[in-house]
Tab-separated table of C-alpha atoms and ligand atoms in Angstrom:
chain	number	residue	atom	x	y	z
G	1	MET	CA	109.842	-30.502	-308.530
G	2	GLN	CA	109.266	-31.595	-304.928
G	3	CYS	CA	108.767	-34.955	-303.233
G	4	LEU	CA	107.450	-36.281	-299.962
G	5	MET	CA	107.630	-39.783	-298.478
G	6	LEU	CA	104.377	-40.513	-296.625
G	7	GLY	CA	105.536	-43.912	-295.366
G	8	SER	CA	107.554	-46.900	-296.541
G	9	GLY	CA	107.952	-50.555	-295.537
G	10	SER	CA	105.966	-53.777	-295.505
G	11	GLY	CA	103.306	-51.961	-293.435
G	12	GLY	CA	102.456	-49.771	-296.439
G	13	ASN	CA	104.060	-47.531	-299.044
G	14	ALA	CA	103.058	-44.105	-300.366
G	15	PHE	CA	105.226	-41.420	-301.961
G	16	ILE	CA	104.374	-38.073	-303.572
G	17	VAL	CA	106.040	-36.174	-306.416
G	18	LYS	CA	104.633	-32.711	-307.093
G	19	SER	CA	105.119	-29.440	-308.894
G	20	ASP	CA	103.101	-26.218	-308.596
G	21	SER	CA	100.497	-27.626	-310.976
G	22	ILE	CA	100.301	-31.413	-310.380
G	23	MET	CA	100.658	-34.039	-307.671
G	24	ILE	CA	101.394	-37.723	-308.360
G	25	LEU	CA	101.099	-40.435	-305.712
G	26	ILE	CA	103.155	-43.603	-306.105
G	27	ASP	CA	101.439	-46.527	-304.373
G	28	ALA	CA	98.536	-46.454	-301.954
G	29	GLY	CA	99.647	-49.130	-299.491
G	30	LEU	CA	98.581	-47.000	-296.518
G	31	SER	CA	94.859	-46.512	-295.894
G	32	ALA	CA	93.189	-43.568	-297.650
G	33	ALA	CA	92.667	-41.998	-294.207
G	34	GLN	CA	96.388	-42.293	-293.351
G	35	ILE	CA	97.399	-40.907	-296.747
G	36	HIS	CA	95.132	-37.893	-296.275
G	37	LYS	CA	96.222	-37.410	-292.640
G	38	ARG	CA	99.945	-37.561	-293.399
G	39	MET	CA	99.487	-35.214	-296.362
G	40	SER	CA	97.641	-32.703	-294.198
G	41	MET	CA	100.547	-32.791	-291.705
G	42	ARG	CA	102.555	-31.211	-294.548
G	43	GLY	CA	99.845	-28.780	-295.691
G	44	LEU	CA	98.562	-30.951	-298.585
G	45	SER	CA	95.226	-32.631	-299.328
G	46	ALA	CA	94.447	-35.992	-300.947
G	47	ASP	CA	91.722	-34.175	-302.917
G	48	ASP	CA	94.522	-32.539	-304.925
G	49	ILE	CA	96.213	-35.776	-306.088
G	50	THR	CA	96.255	-35.731	-309.899
G	51	ALA	CA	96.883	-39.481	-310.313
G	52	CYS	CA	98.025	-42.511	-308.317
G	53	PHE	CA	100.404	-45.023	-309.952
G	54	ILE	CA	100.662	-48.531	-308.461
G	55	THR	CA	103.999	-50.379	-308.655
G	56	HIS	CA	102.643	-53.926	-308.193
G	57	GLU	CA	100.018	-56.182	-306.683
G	58	HIS	CA	101.373	-56.677	-303.132
G	59	GLY	CA	99.065	-55.359	-300.398
G	60	ASP	CA	101.652	-52.958	-298.970
G	61	HIS	CA	101.404	-51.038	-302.285
G	62	VAL	CA	97.733	-51.174	-303.209
G	63	ARG	CA	95.652	-51.672	-300.039
G	64	GLY	CA	94.261	-48.117	-299.818
G	65	ALA	CA	93.856	-47.438	-303.545
G	66	SER	CA	90.144	-48.185	-303.958
G	67	MET	CA	89.046	-45.978	-301.052
G	68	LEU	CA	91.445	-43.231	-302.123
G	69	SER	CA	89.969	-43.252	-305.624
G	70	LEU	CA	86.375	-43.216	-304.380
G	71	ARG	CA	86.730	-40.778	-301.502
G	72	HIS	CA	89.151	-38.291	-303.081
G	73	LYS	CA	88.351	-38.801	-306.815
G	74	VAL	CA	91.859	-39.988	-307.629
G	75	PRO	CA	92.371	-41.858	-310.930
G	76	ILE	CA	94.412	-45.048	-310.461
G	77	TYR	CA	97.019	-46.136	-313.036
G	78	MET	CA	98.200	-49.746	-312.931
G	79	HIS	CA	99.130	-52.726	-315.059
G	80	PRO	CA	96.158	-54.947	-316.066
G	81	ALA	CA	97.833	-57.885	-314.257
G	82	THR	CA	97.973	-55.848	-311.046
G	83	LYS	CA	94.235	-55.207	-311.206
G	84	GLN	CA	93.529	-58.851	-311.961
G	85	LYS	CA	95.678	-60.078	-309.037
G	86	THR	CA	93.967	-57.667	-306.626
G	87	SER	CA	90.417	-58.085	-307.994
G	88	LYS	CA	88.876	-58.453	-304.503
G	89	LEU	CA	90.087	-54.974	-303.504
G	90	TRP	CA	88.094	-53.096	-306.161
G	91	ARG	CA	84.467	-52.096	-305.694
G	92	GLY	CA	83.866	-51.386	-309.388
G	93	ASN	CA	83.309	-47.638	-309.519
G	94	GLU	CA	86.901	-46.422	-309.180
G	95	THR	CA	88.480	-44.540	-312.093
G	96	ILE	CA	91.123	-46.914	-313.440
G	97	HIS	CA	93.608	-46.542	-316.303
G	98	PHE	CA	95.810	-49.390	-317.489
G	99	LEU	CA	99.477	-48.961	-318.284
G	100	GLU	CA	102.222	-51.152	-319.667
G	101	ILE	CA	105.855	-51.218	-318.579
G	102	GLY	CA	107.723	-48.545	-320.534
G	103	ASP	CA	104.665	-46.291	-320.955
G	104	SER	CA	105.116	-42.557	-320.374
G	105	TYR	CA	102.493	-40.002	-319.307
G	106	GLU	CA	102.718	-36.239	-319.356
G	107	PHE	CA	101.041	-34.368	-316.537
G	108	SER	CA	101.574	-30.642	-317.024
G	109	ASP	CA	105.327	-30.037	-316.510
G	110	ILE	CA	106.239	-33.591	-315.366
G	111	THR	CA	106.608	-36.775	-317.444
G	112	ILE	CA	106.330	-40.103	-315.623
G	113	THR	CA	107.675	-43.319	-317.173
G	114	SER	CA	107.254	-46.854	-315.828
G	115	ILE	CA	110.455	-48.893	-315.451
G	116	PRO	CA	110.724	-52.708	-315.160
G	117	THR	CA	111.766	-54.175	-311.784
G	118	SER	CA	112.762	-57.715	-310.892
G	119	HIS	CA	110.262	-58.848	-308.222
G	120	ASP	CA	108.056	-61.856	-307.528
G	121	SER	CA	104.850	-60.278	-308.763
G	122	GLU	CA	103.471	-59.852	-312.251
G	123	SER	CA	104.584	-56.777	-314.166
G	124	SER	CA	106.093	-54.956	-311.205
G	125	MET	CA	107.550	-51.537	-311.948
G	126	GLY	CA	109.428	-48.525	-310.653
G	127	PHE	CA	108.987	-44.973	-311.953
G	128	LEU	CA	111.070	-42.178	-313.433
G	129	PHE	CA	109.911	-38.543	-313.199
G	130	LYS	CA	111.332	-35.840	-315.463
G	131	ASN	CA	110.831	-32.138	-315.879
G	132	SER	CA	112.952	-29.713	-317.890
G	133	ARG	CA	115.643	-29.618	-315.167
G	134	TYR	CA	115.483	-32.702	-312.954
G	135	GLN	CA	115.044	-36.466	-312.942
G	136	LEU	CA	113.752	-38.374	-309.953
G	137	GLY	CA	113.650	-42.178	-309.619
G	138	TYR	CA	111.517	-44.498	-307.500
G	139	LEU	CA	112.787	-48.083	-307.081
G	140	THR	CA	111.514	-50.449	-304.401
G	141	ASP	CA	110.619	-54.130	-304.330
G	142	LEU	CA	113.370	-55.550	-306.509
G	143	GLY	CA	115.754	-58.422	-305.844
G	144	SER	CA	118.326	-57.245	-308.354
G	145	VAL	CA	118.908	-54.305	-310.675
G	146	SER	CA	118.602	-55.358	-314.326
G	147	GLU	CA	120.392	-53.576	-317.135
G	148	ASP	CA	117.105	-52.009	-318.311
G	149	THR	CA	116.420	-50.672	-314.824
G	150	PHE	CA	119.937	-49.285	-314.533
G	151	LEU	CA	119.822	-47.590	-317.948
G	152	ALA	CA	116.507	-45.944	-317.101
G	153	MET	CA	117.836	-44.586	-313.795
G	154	LYS	CA	121.387	-43.611	-314.733
G	155	ASP	CA	120.747	-39.850	-314.988
G	156	VAL	CA	118.569	-39.301	-311.916
G	157	ASP	CA	119.303	-36.337	-309.630
G	158	PHE	CA	117.446	-37.917	-306.727
G	159	ILE	CA	116.230	-41.441	-306.001
G	160	VAL	CA	114.004	-43.355	-303.624
G	161	MET	CA	115.904	-46.621	-303.341
G	162	GLU	CA	115.072	-49.842	-301.563
G	163	ALA	CA	117.465	-50.859	-298.763
G	164	ASN	CA	115.355	-53.706	-297.430
G	165	HIS	CA	117.595	-55.813	-295.234
G	166	ASP	CA	120.951	-56.395	-293.675
G	167	LYS	CA	122.100	-59.766	-295.071
G	168	GLU	CA	123.359	-61.073	-291.731
G	169	MET	CA	120.222	-60.016	-289.866
G	170	LEU	CA	118.100	-61.720	-292.536
G	171	LEU	CA	120.080	-64.992	-292.393
G	172	ASN	CA	120.138	-65.092	-288.567
G	173	GLY	CA	116.695	-63.529	-288.080
G	174	PRO	CA	113.220	-64.902	-287.303
G	175	TYR	CA	111.943	-65.549	-290.851
G	176	PRO	CA	111.301	-69.182	-291.863
G	177	MET	CA	113.828	-70.524	-294.394
G	178	HIS	CA	111.498	-70.252	-297.431
G	179	LEU	CA	110.903	-66.564	-296.669
G	180	LYS	CA	114.633	-65.886	-296.145
G	181	ARG	CA	115.284	-67.454	-299.563
G	182	ARG	CA	112.493	-65.415	-301.175
G	183	VAL	CA	113.698	-62.082	-299.778
G	184	ASP	CA	117.331	-62.848	-300.685
G	185	SER	CA	116.522	-64.015	-304.260
G	186	ARG	CA	116.899	-62.025	-307.484
G	187	VAL	CA	113.138	-61.389	-307.428
G	188	GLY	CA	112.922	-60.540	-303.723
G	189	HIS	CA	114.262	-57.393	-302.068
G	190	LEU	CA	117.578	-55.507	-302.234
G	191	SER	CA	119.977	-55.674	-299.294
G	192	ASN	CA	121.628	-52.575	-297.825
G	193	SER	CA	124.905	-53.436	-299.462
G	194	ASP	CA	123.387	-54.060	-302.943
G	195	SER	CA	121.517	-50.790	-302.593
G	196	GLY	CA	124.712	-48.952	-301.611
G	197	GLU	CA	126.606	-50.389	-304.571
G	198	PHE	CA	123.899	-49.276	-306.977
G	199	LEU	CA	123.783	-45.785	-305.472
G	200	ASN	CA	127.573	-45.557	-305.706
G	201	LEU	CA	127.369	-46.409	-309.402
G	202	LEU	CA	124.920	-43.531	-309.908
G	203	VAL	CA	127.105	-41.161	-307.869
G	204	GLU	CA	130.165	-42.144	-309.932
G	205	LEU	CA	128.243	-41.320	-313.098
G	206	GLY	CA	128.082	-37.847	-311.624
G	207	LYS	CA	124.440	-36.792	-311.408
G	208	LEU	CA	122.978	-38.235	-308.202
G	209	LYS	CA	122.680	-35.563	-305.495
G	210	GLY	CA	120.561	-37.269	-302.868
G	211	ALA	CA	118.625	-40.406	-301.921
G	212	ILE	CA	115.956	-41.745	-299.587
G	213	LEU	CA	116.468	-45.333	-298.450
G	214	ALA	CA	113.083	-47.057	-298.482
G	215	HIS	CA	111.155	-50.260	-297.735
G	216	LEU	CA	113.367	-51.138	-294.736
G	217	SER	CA	112.406	-54.423	-293.087
G	218	GLU	CA	111.373	-53.926	-289.448
G	219	LYS	CA	112.665	-57.449	-288.611
G	220	ASN	CA	115.824	-57.674	-290.701
G	221	ASN	CA	117.186	-54.130	-290.710
G	222	THR	CA	117.570	-50.950	-288.686
G	223	PRO	CA	117.715	-47.374	-290.011
G	224	GLU	CA	121.238	-47.060	-288.516
G	225	LYS	CA	122.504	-50.217	-290.237
G	226	ALA	CA	120.967	-49.252	-293.593
G	227	LEU	CA	122.500	-45.782	-293.488
G	228	GLU	CA	125.907	-46.946	-292.277
G	229	THR	CA	126.181	-49.707	-294.909
G	230	VAL	CA	125.011	-47.524	-297.793
G	231	LEU	CA	127.291	-44.604	-296.816
G	232	SER	CA	130.260	-46.986	-296.561
G	233	LYS	CA	129.755	-47.883	-300.260
G	234	LEU	CA	129.659	-44.267	-301.476
G	235	LYS	CA	133.057	-43.038	-302.664
G	236	THR	CA	131.646	-39.494	-302.927
G	237	LYS	CA	129.281	-38.502	-300.132
G	238	ILE	CA	125.776	-37.245	-300.892
G	239	PRO	CA	122.869	-36.587	-298.489
G	240	VAL	CA	121.056	-39.851	-297.731
G	241	MET	CA	117.821	-40.014	-295.719
G	242	VAL	CA	115.970	-43.032	-294.359
G	243	ALA	CA	112.201	-43.357	-294.903
G	244	SER	CA	110.041	-44.092	-291.886
G	245	GLN	CA	107.108	-46.494	-291.869
G	246	HIS	CA	105.178	-44.345	-289.439
G	247	GLU	CA	105.950	-40.669	-290.127
G	248	PRO	CA	105.932	-38.536	-293.270
G	249	SER	CA	109.213	-36.935	-294.338
G	250	GLU	CA	109.609	-33.219	-294.802
G	251	ILE	CA	108.893	-31.918	-298.313
G	252	ILE	CA	112.125	-32.244	-300.322
G	253	GLU	CA	112.840	-29.617	-303.025
G	254	MET	CA	114.938	-30.699	-306.001
G	255	GLU	CA	116.185	-27.110	-306.395
G	256	LYS	CA	117.765	-27.216	-302.937
G	257	LEU	CA	119.744	-30.457	-303.308
V	1	ZN	ZN1	106.559	-54.033	-300.780
V	2	ZN	ZN1	106.400	-56.473	-303.239
């Protein structure tokens, strides 16, 4: 199993999990052209995406999905409420499948399961990928980690984990008060320190071998702060990367963690 972060943040999210036989895209919040371009920078093509799963209705997760489906023949999987809330984005001839939270799908050697997340949108979800050897989690856009979310993620080998903001930067930053409250709430976004505490819990359980910090706020965080805060929470060190909004990551191989 391999993964690749194409971009992450409020400017658009897109993440790939692949094996030799299939390729799954999580979120199409970048334009279809950007998704294809960033994939080709790593020797991949959007024409080879097996399926695209959408986490929730916010534009930074779904903006490019219609064009991606039409131009590259990619089937889109999402919750019915997500489609309803984004009805203006769809032209009508995309291939769309509906899924419920908790549903699992098998694509060749990888099973993907949707996981509930606590966020201010209807039926928002994260995802868990499994093959015979590895588990990989994807968790962004959540204000808190519920017990169900934790239980689903407790055995992951690798995780994409939101580290959205530094609490002090958020409180003293440029956002209006209502937005500060929203981001900081239990259905907003996770802070660096909450993210670090959750990752430490997974490390203590003994399986987590690596993480990508994702969905960093460009106003209320810096990559250095996110990394420093998260690493300070980890009692056992593991490799931690920070996702960029603008550049794709290298391809990460689970076997090499
Ligand atoms: Zn988002
Ligand atoms: Zn969101």
